[in-house]
Amino acid sequence: QVKLVESGGGLVQPGGSLTLSCAASGFTEDIYAIGWFRQAPGKEREGLSFIFISNSETWYTESVKGRFTISIDTAKNMVYLQMNSLKPEDTSVYYCARSRPLGRDWLGFEYAMDYWGKGTLVTVSS
């Protein structure tokens, strides 16, 4: 059974940093990409960043390039999202997701994901 569990959310001041973790279990194939979405109240879910298990190739949406860094520890089955220079508008529930093996062009689209975590709340506020 595939399972994705997020951790690391919390309250952080503007300009601060936070690292989210996603523990993946229940599968061994390296044909997938694992990554992060977020959803703020009243807004659509937004794809942020993904990393391919097989070669650690990464993808970022434009709005987080240069501020967020995704990484993977394949030995621990963990994916991390390092978030720097956080802004109040980064306040959201952050979700870990596994992308179907459709290729890079499908990353960031909700309907291309086959498994989701339950989310972790990040609040950026002074």
PDB file of C-alpha atoms in Angstrom:
ATOM      1  CA  GLN A   1       0.000   0.000   0.000  1.00  0.00           C
ATOM      2  CA  VAL A   2       1.494   3.302  -1.090  1.00  0.00           C
ATOM      3  CA  LYS A   3       1.710   5.843   1.675  1.00  0.00           C
ATOM      4  CA  LEU A   4       3.019   9.413   1.770  1.00  0.00           C
ATOM      5  CA  VAL A   5       3.377  11.176   5.100  1.00  0.00           C
ATOM      6  CA  GLU A   6       4.355  14.815   5.419  1.00  0.00           C
ATOM      7  CA  SER A   7       5.996  16.465   8.407  1.00  0.00           C
ATOM      8  CA  GLY A   8       7.795  19.665   9.278  1.00  0.00           C
ATOM      9  CA  GLY A   9       5.065  22.249   8.957  1.00  0.00           C
ATOM     10  CA  GLY A  10       4.574  24.984  11.503  1.00  0.00           C
ATOM     11  CA  LEU A  11       4.696  28.683  12.189  1.00  0.00           C
ATOM     12  CA  VAL A  12       7.597  30.693  10.789  1.00  0.00           C
ATOM     13  CA  GLN A  13       8.271  34.405  10.555  1.00  0.00           C
ATOM     14  CA  PRO A  14       8.475  36.190   7.216  1.00  0.00           C
ATOM     15  CA  GLY A  15      11.936  35.797   5.772  1.00  0.00           C
ATOM     16  CA  GLY A  16      12.469  32.579   7.674  1.00  0.00           C
ATOM     17  CA  SER A  17      13.110  29.036   6.506  1.00  0.00           C
ATOM     18  CA  LEU A  18      11.441  25.698   6.948  1.00  0.00           C
ATOM     19  CA  THR A  19      12.105  22.189   5.689  1.00  0.00           C
ATOM     20  CA  LEU A  20       9.252  19.831   4.921  1.00  0.00           C
ATOM     21  CA  SER A  21       9.728  16.070   4.801  1.00  0.00           C
ATOM     22  CA  CYS A  22       7.782  13.404   2.938  1.00  0.00           C
ATOM     23  CA  ALA A  23       8.164   9.776   3.959  1.00  0.00           C
ATOM     24  CA  ALA A  24       7.250   7.485   1.069  1.00  0.00           C
ATOM     25  CA  SER A  25       6.495   3.809   1.484  1.00  0.00           C
ATOM     26  CA  GLY A  26       4.724   0.911  -0.182  1.00  0.00           C
ATOM     27  CA  PHE A  27       6.536   0.893  -3.531  1.00  0.00           C
ATOM     28  CA  THR A  28      10.013   0.110  -4.839  1.00  0.00           C
ATOM     29  CA  GLU A  29       9.917   1.117  -8.510  1.00  0.00           C
ATOM     30  CA  ASP A  30      11.973   4.181  -9.400  1.00  0.00           C
ATOM     31  CA  ILE A  31       9.790   5.212 -12.344  1.00  0.00           C
ATOM     32  CA  TYR A  32       7.978   7.914 -10.373  1.00  0.00           C
ATOM     33  CA  ALA A  33       8.535  11.489  -9.354  1.00  0.00           C
ATOM     34  CA  ILE A  34       7.668  12.667  -5.854  1.00  0.00           C
ATOM     35  CA  GLY A  35       6.937  16.248  -5.031  1.00  0.00           C
ATOM     36  CA  TRP A  36       4.924  18.960  -3.439  1.00  0.00           C
ATOM     37  CA  PHE A  37       1.720  20.859  -3.955  1.00  0.00           C
ATOM     38  CA  ARG A  38       0.186  23.504  -1.762  1.00  0.00           C
ATOM     39  CA  GLN A  39      -3.293  24.865  -1.280  1.00  0.00           C
ATOM     40  CA  ALA A  40      -4.174  28.121   0.426  1.00  0.00           C
ATOM     41  CA  PRO A  41      -7.700  28.815   1.678  1.00  0.00           C
ATOM     42  CA  GLY A  42      -9.996  29.653  -1.213  1.00  0.00           C
ATOM     43  CA  LYS A  43      -7.364  28.871  -3.835  1.00  0.00           C
ATOM     44  CA  GLU A  44      -6.641  26.001  -6.183  1.00  0.00           C
ATOM     45  CA  ARG A  45      -3.993  23.450  -5.397  1.00  0.00           C
ATOM     46  CA  GLU A  46      -0.656  24.514  -6.894  1.00  0.00           C
ATOM     47  CA  GLY A  47       2.171  22.237  -7.968  1.00  0.00           C
ATOM     48  CA  LEU A  48       5.495  23.492  -6.576  1.00  0.00           C
ATOM     49  CA  SER A  49       8.355  21.089  -7.123  1.00  0.00           C
ATOM     50  CA  PHE A  50       9.113  17.507  -8.075  1.00  0.00           C
ATOM     51  CA  ILE A  51      12.096  15.187  -8.113  1.00  0.00           C
ATOM     52  CA  PHE A  52      12.525  12.005 -10.117  1.00  0.00           C
ATOM     53  CA  ILE A  53      13.494   9.024  -7.999  1.00  0.00           C
ATOM     54  CA  SER A  54      15.639   7.453 -10.733  1.00  0.00           C
ATOM     55  CA  ASN A  55      18.014  10.340 -11.454  1.00  0.00           C
ATOM     56  CA  SER A  56      17.129  13.160  -9.012  1.00  0.00           C
ATOM     57  CA  GLU A  57      16.147  15.430 -11.886  1.00  0.00           C
ATOM     58  CA  THR A  58      14.093  18.317 -10.513  1.00  0.00           C
ATOM     59  CA  TRP A  59      11.231  20.515 -11.621  1.00  0.00           C
ATOM     60  CA  TYR A  60      10.034  23.766 -10.063  1.00  0.00           C
ATOM     61  CA  THR A  61       7.171  26.074 -10.755  1.00  0.00           C
ATOM     62  CA  GLU A  62       8.338  29.597 -11.537  1.00  0.00           C
ATOM     63  CA  SER A  63       7.006  31.173  -8.354  1.00  0.00           C
ATOM     64  CA  VAL A  64       9.330  29.186  -6.084  1.00  0.00           C
ATOM     65  CA  LYS A  65      12.479  28.938  -8.195  1.00  0.00           C
ATOM     66  CA  GLY A  66      15.438  30.256  -6.245  1.00  0.00           C
ATOM     67  CA  ARG A  67      13.636  30.034  -2.889  1.00  0.00           C
ATOM     68  CA  PHE A  68      12.636  26.367  -2.606  1.00  0.00           C
ATOM     69  CA  THR A  69      14.926  23.363  -3.045  1.00  0.00           C
ATOM     70  CA  ILE A  70      13.758  19.779  -3.360  1.00  0.00           C
ATOM     71  CA  SER A  71      15.972  16.828  -2.523  1.00  0.00           C
ATOM     72  CA  ILE A  72      15.721  13.085  -2.066  1.00  0.00           C
ATOM     73  CA  ASP A  73      17.316  10.471   0.151  1.00  0.00           C
ATOM     74  CA  THR A  74      16.595   7.213  -1.642  1.00  0.00           C
ATOM     75  CA  ALA A  75      18.121   5.128   1.144  1.00  0.00           C
ATOM     76  CA  LYS A  76      15.568   6.540   3.587  1.00  0.00           C
ATOM     77  CA  ASN A  77      12.722   6.907   1.064  1.00  0.00           C
ATOM     78  CA  MET A  78      12.463  10.569   2.019  1.00  0.00           C
ATOM     79  CA  VAL A  79      11.841  13.681  -0.060  1.00  0.00           C
ATOM     80  CA  TYR A  80      12.539  17.108   1.386  1.00  0.00           C
ATOM     81  CA  LEU A  81      11.472  20.625   0.492  1.00  0.00           C
ATOM     82  CA  GLN A  82      13.753  23.337   1.825  1.00  0.00           C
ATOM     83  CA  MET A  83      11.885  26.641   1.806  1.00  0.00           C
ATOM     84  CA  ASN A  84      13.772  29.907   2.256  1.00  0.00           C
ATOM     85  CA  SER A  85      12.785  33.574   2.308  1.00  0.00           C
ATOM     86  CA  LEU A  86       9.254  32.627   3.227  1.00  0.00           C
ATOM     87  CA  LYS A  87       6.476  35.143   2.660  1.00  0.00           C
ATOM     88  CA  PRO A  88       3.000  35.417   4.175  1.00  0.00           C
ATOM     89  CA  GLU A  89       1.587  34.341   0.819  1.00  0.00           C
ATOM     90  CA  ASP A  90       3.396  31.005   1.223  1.00  0.00           C
ATOM     91  CA  THR A  91       0.934  30.178   3.998  1.00  0.00           C
ATOM     92  CA  SER A  92      -0.805  27.004   2.853  1.00  0.00           C
ATOM     93  CA  VAL A  93      -1.343  23.354   3.482  1.00  0.00           C
ATOM     94  CA  TYR A  94       1.535  21.564   1.762  1.00  0.00           C
ATOM     95  CA  TYR A  95       0.909  18.138   0.258  1.00  0.00           C
ATOM     96  CA  CYS A  96       3.314  15.447  -0.843  1.00  0.00           C
ATOM     97  CA  ALA A  97       2.272  13.627  -4.009  1.00  0.00           C
ATOM     98  CA  ARG A  98       3.471  10.877  -6.319  1.00  0.00           C
ATOM     99  CA  SER A  99       3.278  11.530 -10.014  1.00  0.00           C
ATOM    100  CA  ARG A 100       2.166   8.846 -12.435  1.00  0.00           C
ATOM    101  CA  PRO A 101       5.061   7.848 -14.735  1.00  0.00           C
ATOM    102  CA  LEU A 102       3.958  10.189 -17.526  1.00  0.00           C
ATOM    103  CA  GLY A 103       7.066  12.284 -17.883  1.00  0.00           C
ATOM    104  CA  ARG A 104       8.236  15.766 -17.045  1.00  0.00           C
ATOM    105  CA  ASP A 105       5.504  17.606 -18.956  1.00  0.00           C
ATOM    106  CA  TRP A 106       2.829  16.283 -16.573  1.00  0.00           C
ATOM    107  CA  LEU A 107       4.442  17.429 -13.344  1.00  0.00           C
ATOM    108  CA  GLY A 108       2.486  20.064 -11.459  1.00  0.00           C
ATOM    109  CA  PHE A 109      -0.920  18.863 -12.618  1.00  0.00           C
ATOM    110  CA  GLU A 110      -3.196  17.416  -9.939  1.00  0.00           C
ATOM    111  CA  TYR A 111      -4.703  14.834 -12.275  1.00  0.00           C
ATOM    112  CA  ALA A 112      -1.260  13.413 -13.013  1.00  0.00           C
ATOM    113  CA  MET A 113      -0.820  12.385  -9.379  1.00  0.00           C
ATOM    114  CA  ASP A 114      -1.850   8.968  -8.150  1.00  0.00           C
ATOM    115  CA  TYR A 115      -1.167   9.198  -4.407  1.00  0.00           C
ATOM    116  CA  TRP A 116      -1.322  12.058  -1.925  1.00  0.00           C
ATOM    117  CA  GLY A 117      -0.348  12.684   1.651  1.00  0.00           C
ATOM    118  CA  LYS A 118      -2.729  14.309   4.100  1.00  0.00           C
ATOM    119  CA  GLY A 119      -0.845  17.581   4.190  1.00  0.00           C
ATOM    120  CA  THR A 120       1.039  19.718   6.668  1.00  0.00           C
ATOM    121  CA  LEU A 121       0.190  23.329   7.482  1.00  0.00           C
ATOM    122  CA  VAL A 122       2.767  26.072   6.992  1.00  0.00           C
ATOM    123  CA  THR A 123       1.920  29.468   8.418  1.00  0.00           C
ATOM    124  CA  VAL A 124       4.139  32.438   7.653  1.00  0.00           C
ATOM    125  CA  SER A 125       3.326  35.241  10.025  1.00  0.00           C
ATOM    126  CA  SER A 126       4.933  37.642  12.437  1.00  0.00           C
TER     127      SER A 126
END
